[in-house]
PDB file of C-alpha atoms in Angstrom:
ATOM      1  CA  ILE A 177       1.927 -25.124   4.400  1.00  0.00           C
ATOM      2  CA  LYS A 178       0.332 -27.082   1.583  1.00  0.00           C
ATOM      3  CA  THR A 179       0.580 -25.971  -2.037  1.00  0.00           C
ATOM      4  CA  SER A 180      -2.152 -26.210  -4.655  1.00  0.00           C
ATOM      5  CA  ASP A 181      -0.419 -29.406  -5.844  1.00  0.00           C
ATOM      6  CA  ASN A 182      -0.827 -30.938  -2.362  1.00  0.00           C
ATOM      7  CA  VAL A 183       2.890 -30.668  -1.637  1.00  0.00           C
ATOM      8  CA  GLU A 184       3.505 -30.124   2.062  1.00  0.00           C
ATOM      9  CA  GLY A 185       6.380 -27.979   3.270  1.00  0.00           C
ATOM     10  CA  TYR A 186       7.594 -25.696   5.992  1.00  0.00           C
ATOM     11  CA  ILE A 187       8.440 -22.020   6.103  1.00  0.00           C
ATOM     12  CA  LYS A 188      10.029 -19.834   8.777  1.00  0.00           C
ATOM     13  CA  SER A 189       7.324 -17.906  10.584  1.00  0.00           C
ATOM     14  CA  LYS A 190       9.089 -14.584   9.962  1.00  0.00           C
ATOM     15  CA  TYR A 191       8.297 -15.009   6.242  1.00  0.00           C
ATOM     16  CA  VAL A 192       4.574 -15.530   6.798  1.00  0.00           C
ATOM     17  CA  VAL A 193       2.303 -12.499   6.374  1.00  0.00           C
ATOM     18  CA  ASN A 194      -1.393 -12.185   7.045  1.00  0.00           C
ATOM     19  CA  SER A 195      -2.211 -10.084   3.993  1.00  0.00           C
ATOM     20  CA  SER A 196      -1.329 -10.366   0.319  1.00  0.00           C
ATOM     21  CA  LYS A 197      -0.887  -6.561   0.348  1.00  0.00           C
ATOM     22  CA  GLN A 198       2.336  -7.104   2.305  1.00  0.00           C
ATOM     23  CA  VAL A 199       3.857  -9.230  -0.455  1.00  0.00           C
ATOM     24  CA  SER A 200       5.708  -7.424  -3.231  1.00  0.00           C
ATOM     25  CA  ARG A 201       6.654  -9.239  -6.424  1.00  0.00           C
ATOM     26  CA  ALA A 202       7.994  -8.024  -9.730  1.00  0.00           C
ATOM     27  CA  ALA A 203       6.743  -9.871 -12.775  1.00  0.00           C
ATOM     28  CA  GLU A 204       9.559 -11.511 -14.721  1.00  0.00           C
ATOM     29  CA  SER A 205       8.391  -9.843 -17.925  1.00  0.00           C
ATOM     30  CA  THR A 206       7.930  -6.329 -16.494  1.00  0.00           C
ATOM     31  CA  PRO A 207      11.179  -4.373 -16.606  1.00  0.00           C
ATOM     32  CA  GLN A 208      11.460  -1.808 -13.819  1.00  0.00           C
ATOM     33  CA  PRO A 209      12.450   1.808 -14.561  1.00  0.00           C
ATOM     34  CA  HIS A 210      16.216   2.334 -14.436  1.00  0.00           C
ATOM     35  CA  ASN A 211      18.281   5.538 -14.326  1.00  0.00           C
ATOM     36  CA  ALA A 212      21.486   4.592 -16.175  1.00  0.00           C
ATOM     37  CA  ASP A 213      23.012   8.074 -15.853  1.00  0.00           C
ATOM     38  CA  LEU A 214      22.582   8.148 -12.074  1.00  0.00           C
ATOM     39  CA  ALA A 215      23.795   4.537 -11.817  1.00  0.00           C
ATOM     40  CA  SER A 216      26.998   5.503 -13.622  1.00  0.00           C
ATOM     41  CA  LYS A 217      27.590   8.364 -11.158  1.00  0.00           C
ATOM     42  CA  VAL A 218      26.861   6.151  -8.140  1.00  0.00           C
ATOM     43  CA  LEU A 219      29.281   3.478  -9.338  1.00  0.00           C
ATOM     44  CA  GLU A 220      31.995   6.000 -10.157  1.00  0.00           C
ATOM     45  CA  TYR A 221      31.661   7.408  -6.630  1.00  0.00           C
ATOM     46  CA  ALA A 222      31.581   3.945  -5.023  1.00  0.00           C
ATOM     47  CA  GLN A 223      34.808   2.921  -6.768  1.00  0.00           C
ATOM     48  CA  LYS A 224      36.652   5.755  -4.989  1.00  0.00           C
ATOM     49  CA  PHE A 225      36.444   3.605  -1.856  1.00  0.00           C
ATOM     50  CA  VAL A 226      37.964   0.406  -3.244  1.00  0.00           C
ATOM     51  CA  GLY A 227      40.619  -0.641  -0.752  1.00  0.00           C
ATOM     52  CA  VAL A 228      39.071   1.110   2.273  1.00  0.00           C
ATOM     53  CA  LYS A 229      39.327  -1.301   5.188  1.00  0.00           C
ATOM     54  CA  TYR A 230      36.400  -3.362   6.428  1.00  0.00           C
ATOM     55  CA  VAL A 231      35.280  -2.376   9.920  1.00  0.00           C
ATOM     56  CA  TYR A 232      32.267  -4.038  11.521  1.00  0.00           C
ATOM     57  CA  GLY A 233      29.770  -1.232  12.152  1.00  0.00           C
ATOM     58  CA  GLY A 234      31.841   1.125   9.989  1.00  0.00           C
ATOM     59  CA  GLU A 235      30.030   3.769   8.020  1.00  0.00           C
ATOM     60  CA  SER A 236      32.722   6.188   6.822  1.00  0.00           C
ATOM     61  CA  PRO A 237      35.820   6.208   4.606  1.00  0.00           C
ATOM     62  CA  LYS A 238      37.792   5.371   7.770  1.00  0.00           C
ATOM     63  CA  GLY A 239      36.195   1.913   7.545  1.00  0.00           C
ATOM     64  CA  PHE A 240      32.993   0.336   6.209  1.00  0.00           C
ATOM     65  CA  ASP A 241      30.886  -2.729   6.742  1.00  0.00           C
ATOM     66  CA  CYS A 242      28.647  -3.779   3.854  1.00  0.00           C
ATOM     67  CA  SER A 243      25.535  -1.790   4.703  1.00  0.00           C
ATOM     68  CA  GLY A 244      27.568   1.163   5.993  1.00  0.00           C
ATOM     69  CA  PHE A 245      29.326   1.314   2.628  1.00  0.00           C
ATOM     70  CA  THR A 246      26.125   1.038   0.625  1.00  0.00           C
ATOM     71  CA  GLN A 247      24.337   3.602   2.774  1.00  0.00           C
ATOM     72  CA  TYR A 248      27.280   6.028   2.570  1.00  0.00           C
ATOM     73  CA  VAL A 249      27.431   5.803  -1.229  1.00  0.00           C
ATOM     74  CA  PHE A 250      23.689   6.238  -1.793  1.00  0.00           C
ATOM     75  CA  GLU A 251      23.407   8.984   0.834  1.00  0.00           C
ATOM     76  CA  HIS A 252      25.854  11.042  -1.256  1.00  0.00           C
ATOM     77  CA  PHE A 253      23.081  11.125  -3.890  1.00  0.00           C
ATOM     78  CA  ASP A 254      20.300  11.841  -1.340  1.00  0.00           C
ATOM     79  CA  ILE A 255      18.957   8.298  -1.607  1.00  0.00           C
ATOM     80  CA  LYS A 256      17.938   6.784   1.719  1.00  0.00           C
ATOM     81  CA  VAL A 257      18.668   3.106   2.285  1.00  0.00           C
ATOM     82  CA  PRO A 258      18.733   1.150   5.568  1.00  0.00           C
ATOM     83  CA  ARG A 259      21.761   0.894   7.821  1.00  0.00           C
ATOM     84  CA  SER A 260      21.367  -2.855   8.414  1.00  0.00           C
ATOM     85  CA  ALA A 261      21.752  -5.388   5.578  1.00  0.00           C
ATOM     86  CA  ALA A 262      18.835  -7.372   7.015  1.00  0.00           C
ATOM     87  CA  GLU A 263      16.487  -4.445   6.250  1.00  0.00           C
ATOM     88  CA  TYR A 264      17.285  -4.173   2.534  1.00  0.00           C
ATOM     89  CA  GLY A 265      14.655  -6.701   1.455  1.00  0.00           C
ATOM     90  CA  SER A 266      11.930  -4.052   1.469  1.00  0.00           C
ATOM     91  CA  VAL A 267      13.780  -1.053   0.036  1.00  0.00           C
ATOM     92  CA  GLY A 268      13.166   0.161  -3.523  1.00  0.00           C
ATOM     93  CA  THR A 269      11.609  -2.117  -6.103  1.00  0.00           C
ATOM     94  CA  LYS A 270      12.211  -5.829  -6.511  1.00  0.00           C
ATOM     95  CA  VAL A 271      13.640  -6.775  -9.902  1.00  0.00           C
ATOM     96  CA  SER A 272      14.228 -10.134 -11.509  1.00  0.00           C
ATOM     97  CA  ARG A 273      17.673 -11.583 -12.165  1.00  0.00           C
ATOM     98  CA  SER A 274      17.046 -11.201 -15.887  1.00  0.00           C
ATOM     99  CA  ASP A 275      16.501  -7.438 -15.434  1.00  0.00           C
ATOM    100  CA  ILE A 276      19.496  -6.678 -13.163  1.00  0.00           C
ATOM    101  CA  LYS A 277      21.170  -3.399 -14.073  1.00  0.00           C
ATOM    102  CA  PRO A 278      24.198  -1.424 -12.848  1.00  0.00           C
ATOM    103  CA  GLY A 279      23.368   0.408  -9.632  1.00  0.00           C
ATOM    104  CA  ASP A 280      20.958  -2.249  -8.378  1.00  0.00           C
ATOM    105  CA  LEU A 281      21.416  -3.558  -4.861  1.00  0.00           C
ATOM    106  CA  VAL A 282      22.346  -7.231  -4.595  1.00  0.00           C
ATOM    107  CA  LEU A 283      21.077  -8.921  -1.442  1.00  0.00           C
ATOM    108  CA  LEU A 284      23.099 -11.895  -0.356  1.00  0.00           C
ATOM    109  CA  ASP A 285      23.070 -14.730   2.147  1.00  0.00           C
ATOM    110  CA  ARG A 286      26.313 -14.313   4.067  1.00  0.00           C
ATOM    111  CA  TYR A 287      26.130 -17.357   6.335  1.00  0.00           C
ATOM    112  CA  TRP A 288      24.437 -19.924   4.041  1.00  0.00           C
ATOM    113  CA  ASN A 289      21.277 -19.805   6.169  1.00  0.00           C
ATOM    114  CA  ASN A 290      18.878 -18.250   3.627  1.00  0.00           C
ATOM    115  CA  GLU A 291      18.828 -15.007   5.599  1.00  0.00           C
ATOM    116  CA  LEU A 292      19.803 -11.638   4.227  1.00  0.00           C
ATOM    117  CA  GLY A 293      23.184 -10.793   5.713  1.00  0.00           C
ATOM    118  CA  HIS A 294      25.155  -8.950   3.028  1.00  0.00           C
ATOM    119  CA  VAL A 295      24.540  -6.183   0.494  1.00  0.00           C
ATOM    120  CA  GLY A 296      26.488  -4.780  -2.434  1.00  0.00           C
ATOM    121  CA  ILE A 297      26.009  -2.656  -5.543  1.00  0.00           C
ATOM    122  CA  TYR A 298      25.829  -4.350  -8.930  1.00  0.00           C
ATOM    123  CA  MET A 299      28.209  -2.925 -11.548  1.00  0.00           C
ATOM    124  CA  GLY A 300      27.250  -4.931 -14.634  1.00  0.00           C
ATOM    125  CA  ASN A 301      29.072  -7.794 -16.345  1.00  0.00           C
ATOM    126  CA  ASP A 302      28.693 -10.079 -13.293  1.00  0.00           C
ATOM    127  CA  LYS A 303      30.611  -7.654 -11.035  1.00  0.00           C
ATOM    128  CA  PHE A 304      29.532  -5.969  -7.812  1.00  0.00           C
ATOM    129  CA  ILE A 305      31.224  -3.668  -5.329  1.00  0.00           C
ATOM    130  CA  HIS A 306      30.949  -4.300  -1.610  1.00  0.00           C
ATOM    131  CA  ALA A 307      32.697  -4.072   1.740  1.00  0.00           C
ATOM    132  CA  SER A 308      33.972  -7.616   2.222  1.00  0.00           C
ATOM    133  CA  SER A 309      34.698  -8.906   5.712  1.00  0.00           C
ATOM    134  CA  LYS A 310      36.505 -11.869   4.149  1.00  0.00           C
ATOM    135  CA  LYS A 311      38.837  -9.660   2.080  1.00  0.00           C
ATOM    136  CA  GLY A 312      39.011  -7.029   4.830  1.00  0.00           C
ATOM    137  CA  LYS A 313      38.250  -4.113   2.521  1.00  0.00           C
ATOM    138  CA  VAL A 314      35.967  -2.665  -0.150  1.00  0.00           C
ATOM    139  CA  VAL A 315      36.394  -4.789  -3.279  1.00  0.00           C
ATOM    140  CA  ILE A 316      34.959  -5.464  -6.706  1.00  0.00           C
ATOM    141  CA  ALA A 317      34.013  -9.125  -7.054  1.00  0.00           C
ATOM    142  CA  LYS A 318      32.239 -11.453  -9.450  1.00  0.00           C
ATOM    143  CA  LEU A 319      28.684 -12.108  -8.367  1.00  0.00           C
ATOM    144  CA  SER A 320      28.823 -15.618  -9.824  1.00  0.00           C
ATOM    145  CA  GLU A 321      31.829 -16.411  -7.617  1.00  0.00           C
ATOM    146  CA  TYR A 322      30.435 -15.035  -4.347  1.00  0.00           C
ATOM    147  CA  SER A 323      30.225 -17.838  -1.826  1.00  0.00           C
ATOM    148  CA  GLY A 324      26.786 -16.886  -0.495  1.00  0.00           C
ATOM    149  CA  THR A 325      23.438 -17.129  -2.279  1.00  0.00           C
ATOM    150  CA  LEU A 326      21.863 -14.226  -4.161  1.00  0.00           C
ATOM    151  CA  LEU A 327      18.565 -13.746  -2.324  1.00  0.00           C
ATOM    152  CA  GLY A 328      17.257 -10.741  -4.199  1.00  0.00           C
ATOM    153  CA  ILE A 329      17.844  -7.626  -6.226  1.00  0.00           C
ATOM    154  CA  ARG A 330      16.395  -4.227  -5.366  1.00  0.00           C
ATOM    155  CA  ARG A 331      16.356  -1.069  -7.468  1.00  0.00           C
ATOM    156  CA  VAL A 332      16.498   2.307  -5.748  1.00  0.00           C
ATOM    157  CA  LEU A 333      17.730   4.337  -8.742  1.00  0.00           C
ATOM    158  CA  LYS A 334      14.757   5.496 -10.820  1.00  0.00           C
TER     159      LYS A 334
END
Protein backbone atom coordinates (compact mmCIF):
# COMPACT_ATOMS: atom_id res chain seq x y z
CA ILE A 1 0.00 0.00 0.00
CA LYS A 2 1.02 3.62 -0.41
CA THR A 3 -0.15 6.33 1.97
CA SER A 4 -1.14 9.87 1.05
CA ASP A 5 2.39 10.89 2.12
CA ASN A 6 3.88 8.48 -0.45
CA VAL A 7 5.08 6.10 2.25
CA GLU A 8 5.06 2.52 1.01
CA GLY A 9 4.24 -0.35 3.33
CA TYR A 10 2.78 -3.80 3.58
CA ILE A 11 -0.29 -5.19 5.28
CA LYS A 12 -1.53 -8.74 5.83
CA SER A 13 -4.22 -9.53 3.29
CA LYS A 14 -6.66 -10.63 6.00
CA TYR A 15 -6.81 -6.98 7.15
CA VAL A 16 -7.70 -5.63 3.71
CA VAL A 17 -11.39 -4.99 2.99
CA ASN A 18 -13.03 -3.95 -0.24
CA SER A 19 -15.48 -1.49 1.28
CA SER A 20 -15.13 1.32 3.80
CA LYS A 21 -18.47 0.15 5.26
CA GLN A 22 -16.62 -2.86 6.69
CA VAL A 23 -14.27 -0.66 8.71
CA SER A 24 -15.42 0.42 12.16
CA ARG A 25 -13.60 3.17 14.03
CA ALA A 26 -14.43 5.09 17.17
CA ALA A 27 -13.40 8.72 17.18
CA GLU A 28 -10.95 9.51 19.97
CA SER A 29 -13.14 12.36 21.17
CA THR A 30 -16.47 10.48 21.09
CA PRO A 31 -17.05 8.61 24.34
CA GLN A 32 -19.13 5.47 23.89
CA PRO A 33 -22.14 4.75 26.13
CA HIS A 34 -21.20 2.80 29.25
CA ASN A 35 -23.37 0.97 31.80
CA ALA A 36 -21.40 1.33 35.06
CA ASP A 37 -24.02 -0.50 37.14
CA LEU A 38 -24.00 -3.56 34.88
CA ALA A 39 -20.19 -3.44 34.66
CA SER A 40 -19.99 -3.59 38.45
CA LYS A 41 -22.25 -6.67 38.50
CA VAL A 42 -20.28 -8.37 35.72
CA LEU A 43 -16.98 -7.79 37.50
CA GLU A 44 -18.33 -8.95 40.85
CA TYR A 45 -19.53 -12.16 39.18
CA ALA A 46 -16.25 -12.64 37.27
CA GLN A 47 -14.20 -12.37 40.47
CA LYS A 48 -16.01 -15.43 41.87
CA PHE A 49 -13.89 -17.48 39.46
CA VAL A 50 -10.45 -16.20 40.46
CA GLY A 51 -8.32 -19.28 41.02
CA VAL A 52 -10.32 -21.59 38.73
CA LYS A 53 -7.81 -23.60 36.73
CA TYR A 54 -6.93 -22.82 33.13
CA VAL A 55 -8.03 -25.54 30.72
CA TYR A 56 -7.53 -25.13 26.98
CA GLY A 57 -11.02 -25.22 25.46
CA GLY A 58 -12.56 -24.90 28.94
CA GLU A 59 -15.82 -23.05 29.26
CA SER A 60 -17.11 -23.85 32.76
CA PRO A 61 -16.10 -23.37 36.40
CA LYS A 62 -14.38 -26.76 36.12
CA GLY A 63 -11.80 -24.99 33.93
CA PHE A 64 -11.65 -22.00 31.58
CA ASP A 65 -9.58 -20.74 28.70
CA CYS A 66 -9.64 -16.99 28.08
CA SER A 67 -12.60 -16.79 25.72
CA GLY A 68 -14.47 -19.55 27.56
CA PHE A 69 -14.17 -17.51 30.75
CA THR A 70 -15.26 -14.27 29.12
CA GLN A 71 -18.16 -15.93 27.32
CA TYR A 72 -19.30 -17.69 30.51
CA VAL A 73 -19.29 -14.46 32.52
CA PHE A 74 -21.14 -12.38 29.92
CA GLU A 75 -23.61 -15.18 29.15
CA HIS A 76 -24.72 -15.01 32.80
CA PHE A 77 -26.02 -11.52 31.94
CA ASP A 78 -27.57 -12.61 28.60
CA ILE A 79 -24.82 -10.89 26.62
CA LYS A 80 -23.59 -12.90 23.64
CA VAL A 81 -19.88 -12.80 22.86
CA PRO A 82 -17.83 -15.16 20.65
CA ARG A 83 -16.30 -18.40 21.86
CA SER A 84 -12.95 -17.80 20.14
CA ALA A 85 -10.65 -14.92 21.16
CA ALA A 86 -9.83 -14.33 17.49
CA GLU A 87 -13.47 -13.33 16.85
CA TYR A 88 -13.66 -10.59 19.48
CA GLY A 89 -12.39 -7.84 17.18
CA SER A 90 -15.87 -7.27 15.75
CA VAL A 91 -18.03 -7.63 18.86
CA GLY A 92 -19.62 -4.60 20.55
CA THR A 93 -18.28 -1.12 19.95
CA LYS A 94 -14.65 -0.13 19.56
CA VAL A 95 -13.46 2.35 22.18
CA SER A 96 -10.24 4.29 22.49
CA ARG A 97 -7.64 3.64 25.18
CA SER A 98 -8.48 7.02 26.70
CA ASP A 99 -12.13 5.95 27.13
CA ILE A 100 -11.55 2.45 28.60
CA LYS A 101 -14.01 1.65 31.38
CA PRO A 102 -14.60 -1.26 33.77
CA GLY A 103 -16.40 -4.09 31.98
CA ASP A 104 -14.77 -3.40 28.62
CA LEU A 105 -13.16 -6.30 26.79
CA VAL A 106 -9.40 -6.04 26.33
CA LEU A 107 -8.11 -7.74 23.19
CA LEU A 108 -4.53 -8.85 23.39
CA ASP A 109 -1.75 -10.28 21.25
CA ARG A 110 -0.79 -13.50 23.00
CA TYR A 111 2.11 -14.60 20.79
CA TRP A 112 3.68 -11.23 19.85
CA ASN A 113 2.52 -11.64 16.25
CA ASN A 114 0.01 -8.76 16.08
CA GLU A 115 -2.87 -11.23 15.97
CA LEU A 116 -5.71 -11.33 18.45
CA GLY A 117 -5.11 -14.35 20.66
CA HIS A 118 -6.24 -13.41 24.17
CA VAL A 119 -9.20 -11.65 25.79
CA GLY A 120 -9.95 -10.38 29.28
CA ILE A 121 -12.30 -8.03 31.11
CA TYR A 122 -11.03 -4.63 32.21
CA MET A 123 -11.62 -3.83 35.89
CA GLY A 124 -10.33 -0.25 36.12
CA ASN A 125 -7.11 1.09 37.63
CA ASP A 126 -4.94 -0.78 35.08
CA LYS A 127 -6.31 -4.19 36.18
CA PHE A 128 -8.06 -6.87 34.15
CA ILE A 129 -9.38 -10.33 34.91
CA HIS A 130 -8.65 -13.23 32.59
CA ALA A 131 -7.98 -16.95 32.34
CA SER A 132 -4.20 -17.07 32.08
CA SER A 133 -2.50 -20.06 30.50
CA LYS A 134 0.82 -18.81 31.89
CA LYS A 135 -0.48 -18.65 35.48
CA GLY A 136 -2.66 -21.74 34.98
CA LYS A 137 -5.79 -20.14 36.41
CA VAL A 138 -8.17 -17.17 36.36
CA VAL A 139 -6.25 -14.16 37.69
CA ILE A 140 -6.40 -10.41 38.10
CA ALA A 141 -3.40 -8.78 36.44
CA LYS A 142 -2.08 -5.35 35.56
CA LEU A 143 -2.75 -4.49 31.95
CA SER A 144 0.45 -2.44 31.78
CA GLU A 145 2.47 -5.50 32.84
CA TYR A 146 0.88 -8.00 30.43
CA SER A 147 3.56 -9.37 28.15
CA GLY A 148 1.47 -9.17 24.97
CA THR A 149 0.31 -6.06 23.12
CA LEU A 150 -3.09 -4.46 23.67
CA LEU A 151 -4.66 -4.64 20.20
CA GLY A 152 -8.05 -3.19 20.99
CA ILE A 153 -10.84 -2.49 23.42
CA ARG A 154 -14.47 -3.41 22.81
CA ARG A 155 -17.54 -2.38 24.79
CA VAL A 156 -20.49 -4.75 25.01
CA LEU A 157 -22.10 -3.25 28.13
CA LYS A 158 -24.43 -0.41 27.15
